[in-house]
CSV table of C-alpha atoms in Angstrom, one decimal:
chain,number,residue,atom,x,y,z
A,478,MET,CA,15.9,35.9,37.0
A,479,GLN,CA,19.3,37.2,37.8
A,480,ARG,CA,20.8,36.1,41.1
A,481,ASN,CA,22.4,38.4,43.6
A,482,PHE,CA,26.2,38.0,44.0
A,483,ASN,CA,26.0,39.3,47.5
A,484,THR,CA,25.4,35.8,48.8
A,485,PHE,CA,28.8,34.7,47.3
A,486,GLU,CA,31.7,36.1,49.3
A,487,LEU,CA,35.2,35.8,48.0
A,488,PRO,CA,38.2,35.5,50.3
A,489,GLN,CA,39.7,38.9,51.3
A,490,ASP,CA,43.0,38.1,49.6
A,491,ILE,CA,41.3,37.7,46.3
A,492,GLN,CA,40.6,41.1,44.6
A,493,PRO,CA,39.4,40.7,41.0
A,494,SER,CA,39.2,43.8,38.8
A,495,HIS,CA,35.6,43.1,37.7
A,496,ILE,CA,32.7,40.9,38.6
A,497,ALA,CA,29.5,40.3,36.6
A,498,THR,CA,26.5,38.0,37.1
A,499,ASN,CA,23.6,36.9,34.9
A,500,ASP,CA,21.1,34.0,34.8
A,501,GLU,CA,23.8,31.5,33.8
A,502,GLY,CA,26.4,32.3,36.5
A,503,LEU,CA,29.3,34.4,37.7
A,504,THR,CA,32.1,35.9,35.6
A,505,ILE,CA,35.2,37.2,37.2
A,506,GLN,CA,37.9,39.3,35.4
A,507,TRP,CA,40.9,38.6,37.6
A,508,SER,CA,43.1,41.4,36.1
A,509,GLU,CA,42.9,43.7,33.2
A,510,ASN,CA,43.0,41.9,29.8
A,511,LEU,CA,44.6,38.8,31.3
A,512,HIS,CA,42.3,36.1,32.7
A,513,LYS,CA,38.5,35.7,32.9
A,514,SER,CA,36.7,32.8,34.7
A,515,PHE,CA,33.1,31.7,34.5
A,516,TYR,CA,31.3,29.7,37.2
A,517,PRO,CA,27.8,28.3,36.7
A,518,TRP,CA,25.4,28.8,39.5
A,519,ASP,CA,24.9,25.1,40.1
A,520,PHE,CA,28.7,24.7,40.5
A,521,LEU,CA,28.9,27.5,43.0
A,522,GLU,CA,25.9,26.4,45.0
A,523,SER,CA,27.2,22.8,45.4
A,524,TYR,CA,30.3,24.2,47.1
A,525,LEU,CA,28.4,26.6,49.4
A,526,LYS,CA,26.3,23.7,50.8
A,527,SER,CA,29.2,22.1,52.6
A,528,ASP,CA,33.0,22.4,53.0
A,529,LYS,CA,33.3,18.6,52.7
A,530,PRO,CA,32.8,16.5,49.5
A,531,THR,CA,29.7,14.3,49.7
A,532,PRO,CA,30.4,10.5,49.3
A,533,GLU,CA,29.1,9.1,46.1
A,534,ALA,CA,25.7,7.6,46.7
A,535,VAL,CA,25.3,4.0,45.7
A,536,ASP,CA,22.5,1.6,46.7
A,537,ILE,CA,24.3,-1.3,48.3
A,538,ASN,CA,22.5,-4.7,48.4
A,539,PHE,CA,23.7,-6.9,51.2
A,540,PHE,CA,24.0,-10.7,50.6
A,541,GLY,CA,24.1,-13.7,52.9
A,542,VAL,CA,23.9,-17.5,52.5
A,543,ASP,CA,21.9,-17.3,49.2
A,544,GLY,CA,24.2,-14.8,47.5
A,545,HIS,CA,22.5,-12.8,44.6
A,546,GLU,CA,20.4,-14.9,42.2
A,547,LYS,CA,20.9,-12.6,39.2
A,548,ALA,CA,24.5,-11.5,39.8
A,549,GLU,CA,25.7,-13.0,36.5
A,550,MET,CA,26.2,-12.1,32.8
A,551,MET,CA,27.1,-14.1,29.7
A,552,TYR,CA,30.6,-13.7,28.3
A,553,GLU,CA,29.3,-13.3,24.7
A,554,LYS,CA,26.9,-10.5,25.7
A,555,VAL,CA,29.8,-8.7,27.5
A,556,LEU,CA,31.8,-8.9,24.3
A,557,GLN,CA,29.0,-7.9,21.9
A,558,GLU,CA,26.8,-5.4,23.7
A,559,PRO,CA,28.2,-1.8,24.1
A,560,LYS,CA,26.4,-1.3,27.4
A,561,ALA,CA,27.3,-4.7,28.9
A,562,ILE,CA,30.4,-3.6,30.8
A,563,GLY,CA,28.3,-0.9,32.4
A,564,ARG,CA,25.8,-3.5,33.6
A,565,LEU,CA,28.6,-5.7,34.8
A,566,THR,CA,30.4,-3.0,36.8
A,567,ASP,CA,27.1,-1.9,38.3
A,568,LEU,CA,26.4,-5.4,39.5
A,569,ILE,CA,29.7,-5.5,41.2
A,570,ARG,CA,29.4,-2.0,42.6
A,571,ARG,CA,26.0,-2.7,44.2
A,572,ASN,CA,26.1,-6.4,45.0
A,573,GLY,CA,29.8,-6.9,45.8
A,574,PHE,CA,30.4,-9.6,43.1
A,575,ALA,CA,29.3,-11.0,39.8
A,576,PHE,CA,29.8,-14.1,37.7
A,577,VAL,CA,30.5,-14.1,34.0
A,578,THR,CA,29.6,-17.4,32.4
A,579,GLY,CA,30.7,-19.1,29.2
A,580,VAL,CA,34.3,-17.9,29.2
A,581,PRO,CA,36.6,-20.0,27.1
A,582,THR,CA,38.8,-22.4,29.1
A,583,SER,CA,41.2,-23.7,26.4
A,584,SER,CA,43.7,-21.1,27.6
A,585,ALA,CA,43.9,-18.2,30.1
A,586,ASN,CA,44.1,-15.6,27.4
A,587,ALA,CA,40.4,-15.1,27.0
A,588,THR,CA,40.0,-14.4,30.7
A,589,GLU,CA,42.9,-11.9,30.7
A,590,LYS,CA,41.5,-10.0,27.7
A,591,PHE,CA,38.1,-9.9,29.2
A,592,LEU,CA,39.3,-8.4,32.5
A,593,GLU,CA,41.2,-5.7,30.6
A,594,GLN,CA,37.8,-4.5,29.4
A,595,ILE,CA,37.2,-3.3,32.9
A,596,ALA,CA,40.6,-1.8,33.5
A,597,PHE,CA,44.3,-2.7,33.3
A,598,ILE,CA,45.4,-5.6,35.5
A,599,ARG,CA,47.4,-4.5,38.5
A,600,GLN,CA,51.1,-5.5,38.8
A,601,THR,CA,52.1,-6.8,42.3
A,602,HIS,CA,54.9,-8.9,43.7
A,603,TYR,CA,52.9,-11.9,42.4
A,604,GLY,CA,53.1,-10.5,38.9
A,605,GLY,CA,50.2,-9.2,36.9
A,606,PHE,CA,47.6,-11.6,35.5
A,607,TYR,CA,48.1,-14.9,37.4
A,608,ASP,CA,47.8,-18.5,36.1
A,609,PHE,CA,48.9,-21.1,38.7
A,610,VAL,CA,48.5,-24.5,40.3
A,611,PRO,CA,49.0,-25.3,44.0
A,612,ASP,CA,52.7,-25.9,43.8
A,613,LEU,CA,53.9,-23.3,46.4
A,614,ALA,CA,55.8,-21.5,43.7
A,615,LEU,CA,55.3,-18.5,45.9
A,616,ALA,CA,55.1,-18.4,49.7
A,617,ASP,CA,51.4,-17.8,49.9
A,618,THR,CA,48.5,-20.0,51.1
A,619,ALA,CA,46.8,-19.4,47.8
A,620,TYR,CA,49.4,-21.7,46.2
A,621,THR,CA,48.4,-24.7,48.4
A,622,ASN,CA,45.3,-26.9,48.7
A,623,ILE,CA,44.5,-26.2,52.3
A,624,ALA,CA,41.2,-24.6,53.5
A,625,LEU,CA,41.2,-20.8,53.7
A,626,GLY,CA,38.9,-18.9,56.0
A,627,ALA,CA,37.2,-15.7,54.9
A,628,HIS,CA,39.7,-12.9,54.3
A,629,THR,CA,40.5,-10.0,52.1
A,630,ASP,CA,43.7,-9.8,49.9
A,631,THR,CA,46.5,-7.2,49.9
A,632,THR,CA,45.8,-5.8,53.3
A,633,TYR,CA,49.5,-4.8,53.4
A,634,PHE,CA,49.1,-2.3,50.5
A,635,THR,CA,48.3,1.4,51.2
A,636,ASP,CA,45.7,1.0,48.5
A,637,PRO,CA,44.5,-2.6,48.6
A,638,ALA,CA,43.3,-4.2,45.4
A,639,GLY,CA,39.9,-3.0,44.4
A,640,LEU,CA,38.7,-6.0,42.4
A,641,GLN,CA,39.8,-9.6,42.3
A,642,ALA,CA,38.9,-12.2,39.7
A,643,PHE,CA,39.1,-16.0,39.8
A,644,HIS,CA,38.6,-18.4,36.9
A,645,LEU,CA,38.9,-22.1,37.5
A,646,LEU,CA,40.3,-23.4,34.2
A,647,SER,CA,40.5,-27.1,35.3
A,648,HIS,CA,40.4,-29.3,38.3
A,649,VAL,CA,41.7,-32.9,37.9
A,650,ASP,CA,42.1,-35.7,40.4
A,651,THR,CA,45.0,-38.1,40.7
A,652,ALA,CA,44.9,-41.9,40.2
A,653,SER,CA,45.1,-42.6,43.9
A,654,GLU,CA,42.2,-40.2,44.6
A,655,ARG,CA,40.1,-41.8,41.9
A,656,ASP,CA,40.8,-45.3,43.4
A,657,SER,CA,39.9,-44.2,46.9
A,658,GLY,CA,36.7,-42.4,45.8
A,659,ALA,CA,37.8,-39.1,47.5
A,660,GLY,CA,36.0,-36.0,46.5
A,661,LEU,CA,37.9,-33.1,45.0
A,662,GLY,CA,36.4,-30.4,47.3
A,663,GLY,CA,37.5,-26.8,46.8
A,664,GLN,CA,34.2,-25.0,47.3
A,665,SER,CA,34.5,-21.3,47.2
A,666,LEU,CA,33.3,-18.9,49.9
A,667,LEU,CA,32.2,-15.3,49.9
A,668,VAL,CA,31.1,-13.1,52.8
A,669,ASP,CA,29.7,-9.6,52.6
A,670,GLY,CA,31.9,-7.6,54.9
A,671,PHE,CA,29.6,-4.6,54.9
A,672,TYR,CA,26.7,-6.9,56.0
A,673,ALA,CA,28.8,-8.5,58.6
A,674,ALA,CA,30.0,-5.1,59.9
A,675,SER,CA,26.3,-3.9,60.2
A,676,LEU,CA,25.6,-7.0,62.3
A,677,LEU,CA,28.6,-6.3,64.5
A,678,LYS,CA,27.6,-2.7,65.0
A,679,SER,CA,24.0,-3.7,65.9
A,680,GLU,CA,25.0,-6.6,68.2
A,681,ASP,CA,28.1,-5.3,69.9
A,682,PRO,CA,28.7,-1.6,69.4
A,683,LYS,CA,31.9,-1.6,71.5
A,684,ALA,CA,33.5,-4.4,69.3
A,685,PHE,CA,32.6,-2.3,66.2
A,686,GLU,CA,34.3,0.7,67.8
A,687,VAL,CA,37.4,-1.2,68.8
A,688,LEU,CA,37.9,-2.7,65.3
A,689,SER,CA,37.4,0.7,63.7
A,690,GLN,CA,39.7,2.5,66.1
A,691,VAL,CA,42.7,0.3,66.8
A,692,ARG,CA,45.2,0.6,64.0
A,693,LEU,CA,47.2,-2.5,63.1
A,694,PRO,CA,50.5,-3.2,61.3
A,695,TRP,CA,50.0,-5.2,58.1
A,696,HIS,CA,52.8,-6.7,56.0
A,697,ALA,CA,53.8,-9.2,53.3
A,698,SER,CA,57.2,-10.8,54.1
A,699,GLY,CA,56.8,-14.4,53.1
A,700,ASN,CA,58.9,-14.3,49.9
A,701,LYS,CA,62.6,-13.5,49.8
A,702,GLY,CA,63.4,-9.9,48.9
A,703,ILE,CA,59.8,-8.8,49.6
A,704,THR,CA,58.7,-6.8,52.7
A,705,ILE,CA,55.6,-4.8,51.9
A,706,SER,CA,53.7,-2.6,54.4
A,707,PRO,CA,51.3,0.3,54.0
A,708,ASP,CA,52.1,3.9,54.6
A,709,LYS,CA,50.7,3.7,58.1
A,710,MET,CA,48.7,1.3,60.3
A,711,TYR,CA,45.1,0.7,59.4
A,712,PRO,CA,42.1,-0.7,61.4
A,713,VAL,CA,40.1,-3.7,60.4
A,714,LEU,CA,37.1,-1.6,59.7
A,715,GLU,CA,37.6,1.8,58.0
A,716,VAL,CA,34.6,4.1,58.6
A,717,ASP,CA,33.7,7.0,56.4
A,718,GLU,CA,33.7,10.1,58.6
A,719,THR,CA,30.8,11.7,56.9
A,720,THR,CA,28.4,8.7,56.7
A,721,GLY,CA,29.5,6.6,59.6
A,722,ARG,CA,29.4,3.5,57.3
A,723,VAL,CA,32.3,1.1,56.7
A,724,HIS,CA,33.8,1.8,53.3
A,725,ARG,CA,36.8,-0.6,53.4
A,726,LEU,CA,37.9,-3.5,55.5
A,727,ARG,CA,41.1,-5.4,56.0
A,728,TRP,CA,40.9,-8.9,57.5
A,729,ASN,CA,43.7,-11.5,57.1
A,730,ASN,CA,45.4,-13.0,60.0
A,731,ASP,CA,48.3,-14.2,57.8
A,732,ASP,CA,49.2,-10.6,57.0
A,733,ARG,CA,48.5,-9.0,60.4
A,734,GLY,CA,51.3,-7.9,62.8
A,735,VAL,CA,51.2,-7.6,66.6
A,736,VAL,CA,48.2,-5.8,68.1
A,737,PRO,CA,49.7,-2.7,69.5
A,738,PHE,CA,49.7,-1.5,73.1
A,739,GLY,CA,49.2,2.2,74.0
A,740,SER,CA,46.0,2.8,72.0
A,741,LEU,CA,42.6,3.8,73.3
A,742,TYR,CA,41.8,0.1,73.7
A,743,SER,CA,44.0,-2.7,75.0
A,744,PRO,CA,45.1,-5.8,73.0
A,745,MET,CA,42.7,-7.9,75.2
A,746,GLU,CA,39.8,-5.7,74.2
A,747,TRP,CA,40.9,-6.0,70.5
A,748,TYR,CA,41.0,-9.8,70.7
A,749,ALA,CA,37.6,-9.8,72.3
A,750,ALA,CA,36.2,-7.7,69.5
A,751,ALA,CA,38.0,-9.8,66.9
A,752,ARG,CA,36.4,-13.0,68.3
A,753,LYS,CA,33.0,-11.5,67.9
A,754,TRP,CA,33.8,-10.4,64.4
A,755,ASN,CA,35.1,-13.8,63.5
A,756,GLU,CA,32.0,-15.5,65.0
A,757,ILE,CA,29.8,-13.3,62.7
A,758,LEU,CA,31.9,-14.1,59.6
A,759,ARG,CA,31.5,-17.9,60.3
A,760,ARG,CA,27.7,-17.8,60.7
A,761,LYS,CA,25.9,-20.1,58.2
A,762,SER,CA,23.5,-17.3,57.5
A,763,VAL,CA,26.4,-15.0,56.4
A,764,GLU,CA,28.6,-17.5,54.4
A,765,TYR,CA,27.8,-17.9,50.7
A,766,TRP,CA,29.3,-21.2,49.5
A,767,PHE,CA,29.3,-22.3,45.9
A,768,GLN,CA,31.4,-24.5,43.5
A,769,LEU,CA,33.4,-22.7,40.9
A,770,LYS,CA,33.2,-24.3,37.5
A,771,PRO,CA,35.4,-24.0,34.4
A,772,GLY,CA,33.9,-21.3,32.2
A,773,ASN,CA,32.6,-19.1,35.1
A,774,VAL,CA,34.7,-16.1,36.1
A,775,LEU,CA,34.0,-14.7,39.6
A,776,ILE,CA,34.8,-11.0,40.1
A,777,PHE,CA,34.3,-9.3,43.5
A,778,ASP,CA,35.0,-6.1,45.4
A,779,ASN,CA,38.0,-6.8,47.6
A,780,TRP,CA,37.3,-3.7,49.7
A,781,ARG,CA,34.0,-5.2,50.7
A,782,VAL,CA,33.8,-8.9,50.1
A,783,LEU,CA,35.9,-11.5,52.0
A,784,HIS,CA,36.7,-14.8,50.2
A,785,GLY,CA,37.9,-18.3,51.1
A,786,ARG,CA,37.7,-21.9,50.1
A,787,SER,CA,37.4,-25.4,51.5
A,788,ALA,CA,40.4,-27.8,51.2
A,789,PHE,CA,40.7,-29.8,48.0
A,790,THR,CA,42.5,-32.7,46.4
A,791,GLY,CA,43.9,-33.1,42.9
A,792,VAL,CA,45.3,-30.3,40.8
A,793,ARG,CA,43.5,-27.0,40.2
A,794,ARG,CA,44.5,-24.5,37.6
A,795,MET,CA,43.3,-21.0,38.5
A,796,CYS,CA,43.8,-17.8,36.7
A,797,GLY,CA,42.7,-14.2,37.4
A,798,GLY,CA,44.1,-10.9,38.5
A,799,TYR,CA,43.7,-7.7,40.5
A,800,ILE,CA,42.2,-4.4,39.3
A,801,ASN,CA,42.7,-1.0,41.0
A,802,ARG,CA,39.7,0.3,42.9
A,803,ASP,CA,39.9,3.8,41.4
A,804,ASP,CA,40.1,2.4,37.8
A,805,PHE,CA,37.2,0.1,38.4
A,806,VAL,CA,35.0,3.0,39.8
A,807,SER,CA,36.0,5.2,36.9
A,808,ARG,CA,34.9,2.5,34.5
A,809,TRP,CA,31.6,2.1,36.4
A,810,ARG,CA,31.0,5.8,36.2
A,811,ASN,CA,31.8,6.2,32.6
A,812,THR,CA,29.7,3.2,31.5
A,813,ASN,CA,26.6,4.1,33.5
A,814,PHE,CA,26.3,7.9,33.6
A,815,PRO,CA,26.5,10.9,31.2
A,816,ARG,CA,29.5,13.1,31.5
A,817,ALA,CA,27.7,15.9,33.2
A,818,GLU,CA,26.4,13.6,35.9
A,819,ILE,CA,29.9,12.1,36.4
A,820,LEU,CA,31.4,15.5,37.0
A,821,LYS,CA,28.7,16.4,39.5
A,822,ARG,CA,29.5,13.2,41.4
A,823,VAL,CA,33.2,13.9,41.4
A,824,ILE,CA,33.6,17.7,41.7
A,825,GLY,CA,30.1,18.9,42.7
């Protein structure tokens, strides 16, 4: 059945020479013998429904103290099965993190090549793919053996890293530590920031409002010759204006500047909200602790998941890298959906 073009009104400043409709869509001849455009009905109707793009729908699975039991895949399967990267990226997209087990530890090369199957590894002031021990080669707490509370990385970038990966290649003690019987420590911590934000909004709506409204200065200035800050100030919780849900968070006191005066809320109100947020992040029911083991690569969504660790002794060799958010999501789309579905998600 042919549809009526009268329901589709073109702007007054657009005056095509000819318009034709049929069951498939709308054809416009813009000028004689020059250019002709065809628009399918589904394409037109998707844009008539709203003047704002609809956020991509993803079923998010919150996690707490128990993590996700099945959030892991075997390295050999990822290499051999064509659809494995799709399953891996979908695990991360929905659950916030995933483990890949059985990764070779004889060198860091296997880990690097594996991560590049998701997308290229992002270059930062730390370099690209990293392989380090706690020697303070760079002025960052990651290069120490002290405990680190739950935080997100690269809060000081306009576009914070999308994915982060860790692979513990080895952890050896020293002779003195063996003699004293001291444990090595170094347990890893993950916290679902989306889950924590939902608790904050439910328990203390004002604190949620403050942390989503007050914009803060973020920066990386610890290394000589490096002073990085985003294009503007950003709040701890960035809320999607169409859904009201948190879509990205920034939380790292080591990167945060001074809480500003002159905003809708005072610094005292911000600190009160931050204390409530920090209390939620430290709850036993929210913290997921586990021991990283050589051969197991952890990959997590840095826009959503906070990470940390307990203090440790001995020498740990850790490798991994950052992957851009947009490239990760593109890989997820193109390994989980047909092309027509992808285009509907992106352009309507």
